[in-house]
Amino acid sequence: LGLEYKVAVQAKMFDGVIDDTQALDQIAQARKAHRVDAGVVVTTATETSERFEARRAALEEELGIDIKVIDRDELTVLLMEHLGRDRAL
């Protein structure tokens, strides 16, 4: 069909709560420079701060794209689902 869907991905390593919005700013830059259709922040943080969530929601509205955050717990589940299988023959 010739459809193209671009996703900006930012991976950040944090302990505890992520409050730094730099990853969101980088997604905004990718939207402008590369016309991405969505953004994902993958982080080792256990949760996001209210300030981070407010900025994420505002940026979604401003840019007109979805921005998803995958935290440590969700990342662990995804990794175990896709990489945690017993591969022994």
C-alpha positions as a printed NumPy array, in Angstrom:
array([[  0.   ,   0.   ,   0.   ],
       [  2.968,   2.311,   0.295],
       [  1.957,   3.572,   3.729],
       [  4.658,   4.979,   5.975],
       [  4.391,   5.322,   9.761],
       [  7.342,   6.803,  11.642],
       [  7.801,   6.415,  15.391],
       [ 10.372,   8.352,  17.414],
       [ 11.808,   6.256,  20.243],
       [ 13.764,   7.676,  23.161],
       [ 15.39 ,   5.246,  25.612],
       [ 16.331,   6.667,  29.007],
       [ 17.865,   5.065,  32.088],
       [ 16.521,   6.421,  35.385],
       [ 16.038,   5.071,  38.889],
       [ 12.731,   5.738,  40.617],
       [ 10.607,   8.526,  39.162],
       [ 11.32 ,  10.158,  35.805],
       [ 10.872,  13.92 ,  35.978],
       [ 13.302,  15.029,  33.261],
       [ 11.299,  16.009,  30.171],
       [ 14.286,  15.992,  27.797],
       [ 13.032,  12.79 ,  26.117],
       [  9.737,  14.541,  25.357],
       [ 11.575,  17.546,  23.938],
       [ 13.542,  15.184,  21.698],
       [ 10.308,  13.626,  20.428],
       [  9.015,  17.136,  19.65 ],
       [ 12.213,  17.811,  17.692],
       [ 11.767,  14.539,  15.793],
       [  8.196,  15.496,  14.935],
       [  9.379,  18.751,  13.397],
       [ 12.526,  17.412,  11.705],
       [ 11.347,  13.976,  10.583],
       [  7.544,  14.245,  10.639],
       [  7.121,  11.276,  12.985],
       [  3.6  ,   9.941,  13.539],
       [  4.044,   8.87 ,  17.18 ],
       [  6.53 ,   8.881,  20.022],
       [  7.636,   6.313,  22.596],
       [  9.735,   6.889,  25.702],
       [ 11.231,   3.652,  27.01 ],
       [ 12.632,   4.062,  30.507],
       [ 13.99 ,   2.051,  33.397],
       [ 12.161,   4.431,  35.77 ],
       [  9.419,   2.882,  37.864],
       [  7.   ,   5.756,  37.325],
       [  6.614,   9.235,  35.867],
       [  6.167,  12.477,  37.797],
       [  3.055,  14.636,  37.534],
       [  5.15 ,  17.274,  35.749],
       [  6.355,  14.716,  33.185],
       [  2.814,  13.43 ,  32.575],
       [  1.46 ,  16.965,  32.207],
       [  4.169,  17.788,  29.661],
       [  3.529,  14.511,  27.797],
       [ -0.218,  15.178,  27.587],
       [  0.309,  18.789,  26.505],
       [  2.8  ,  17.718,  23.857],
       [  0.417,  15.094,  22.493],
       [ -2.185,  17.813,  22.074],
       [  0.267,  20.341,  20.646],
       [  1.874,  17.946,  18.157],
       [ -1.25 ,  15.932,  17.349],
       [  0.48 ,  12.574,  17.936],
       [  0.342,   9.803,  20.523],
       [  3.246,   9.659,  22.965],
       [  3.495,   6.428,  24.959],
       [  5.701,   5.807,  27.994],
       [  6.959,   2.284,  28.639],
       [  8.283,   2.095,  32.211],
       [ 10.517,  -0.513,  33.832],
       [  7.703,  -2.901,  34.737],
       [  6.126,  -2.864,  31.277],
       [  9.566,  -3.119,  29.651],
       [ 10.386,  -6.152,  31.794],
       [  7.142,  -7.859,  30.759],
       [  7.791,  -7.115,  27.084],
       [ 11.347,  -8.418,  27.28 ],
       [ 10.285, -11.602,  29.067],
       [  7.455, -12.193,  26.567],
       [  9.731, -11.804,  23.575],
       [ 13.172, -12.827,  24.837],
       [ 12.5  , -14.977,  27.905],
       [ 11.545, -18.177,  26.122],
       [ 13.505, -21.346,  26.636],
       [ 15.466, -21.658,  23.422],
       [ 17.072, -25.028,  24.201],
       [ 16.406, -27.771,  21.651]])
